[in-house]
């Protein structure tokens, strides 16, 4: 069931308004509209996350922040055509003693949150170009990426601060 409260022009949503589109009232968009499309600044609440930022022609486009609450993932940065594209920061936590930190043999203690973080360039939703990846273990990778895989010149700094090129 859809419910819209806001401004109209010629029978279409235009200007500031809120659209709720599920029975529970969880999924909603509050922000600017142009000709029935999300346009400009707005906040979209999904069942499993929240996006706040810029929209263009109904899709995430410009600067914005998305949080996938069920996956414990956050992304803040540039968007293009609905996906991360440009400079951005992505982080996620690991919470489970059975999980291991990426590229580390260190177990994550029960209930302890560990944060992985990537800061760098994205292209079409994947890591592309230069970026720094901080592992939950405390080590980091500084270098280039292609299709979200390490690629090219880089250095790896372990938890003790030893540099490997």
GROMACS .gro file of C-alpha atoms in nm, residues 48-52 64-78 84 88-94 115-119:
model
   33
   48UNK     CA    1   1.748  -0.377   0.565
   49UNK     CA    2   1.911  -0.038   0.541
   50UNK     CA    3   1.905   0.337   0.502
   51UNK     CA    4   2.041   0.569   0.233
   52UNK     CA    5   2.074   0.942   0.284
   64UNK     CA    6   2.551   0.989  -0.006
   65UNK     CA    7   2.576   0.740   0.276
   66UNK     CA    8   2.426   0.389   0.279
   67UNK     CA    9   2.405   0.154   0.573
   68UNK     CA   10   2.305  -0.210   0.530
   69UNK     CA   11   2.200  -0.277   0.889
   70UNK     CA   12   2.164  -0.656   0.866
   71UNK     CA   13   2.510  -0.693   0.709
   72UNK     CA   14   2.682  -0.432   0.932
   73UNK     CA   15   2.818  -0.257   0.621
   74UNK     CA   16   2.842   0.118   0.563
   75UNK     CA   17   2.945   0.315   0.258
   76UNK     CA   18   2.986   0.691   0.241
   77UNK     CA   19   3.103   0.867  -0.071
   78UNK     CA   20   3.021   0.922  -0.433
   84UNK     CA   21   2.941   0.345  -0.546
   88UNK     CA   22   3.441   0.655  -0.092
   89UNK     CA   23   3.482   0.483   0.242
   90UNK     CA   24   3.338   0.138   0.308
   91UNK     CA   25   3.349  -0.032   0.646
   92UNK     CA   26   3.204  -0.344   0.797
   93UNK     CA   27   3.229  -0.531   1.123
   94UNK     CA   28   3.297  -0.892   1.198
  115UNK     CA   29   3.621  -0.331   1.185
  116UNK     CA   30   3.750  -0.368   0.830
  117UNK     CA   31   3.771  -0.043   0.636
  118UNK     CA   32   3.850   0.054   0.278
  119UNK     CA   33   3.910   0.412   0.172
   0.00000   0.00000   0.00000
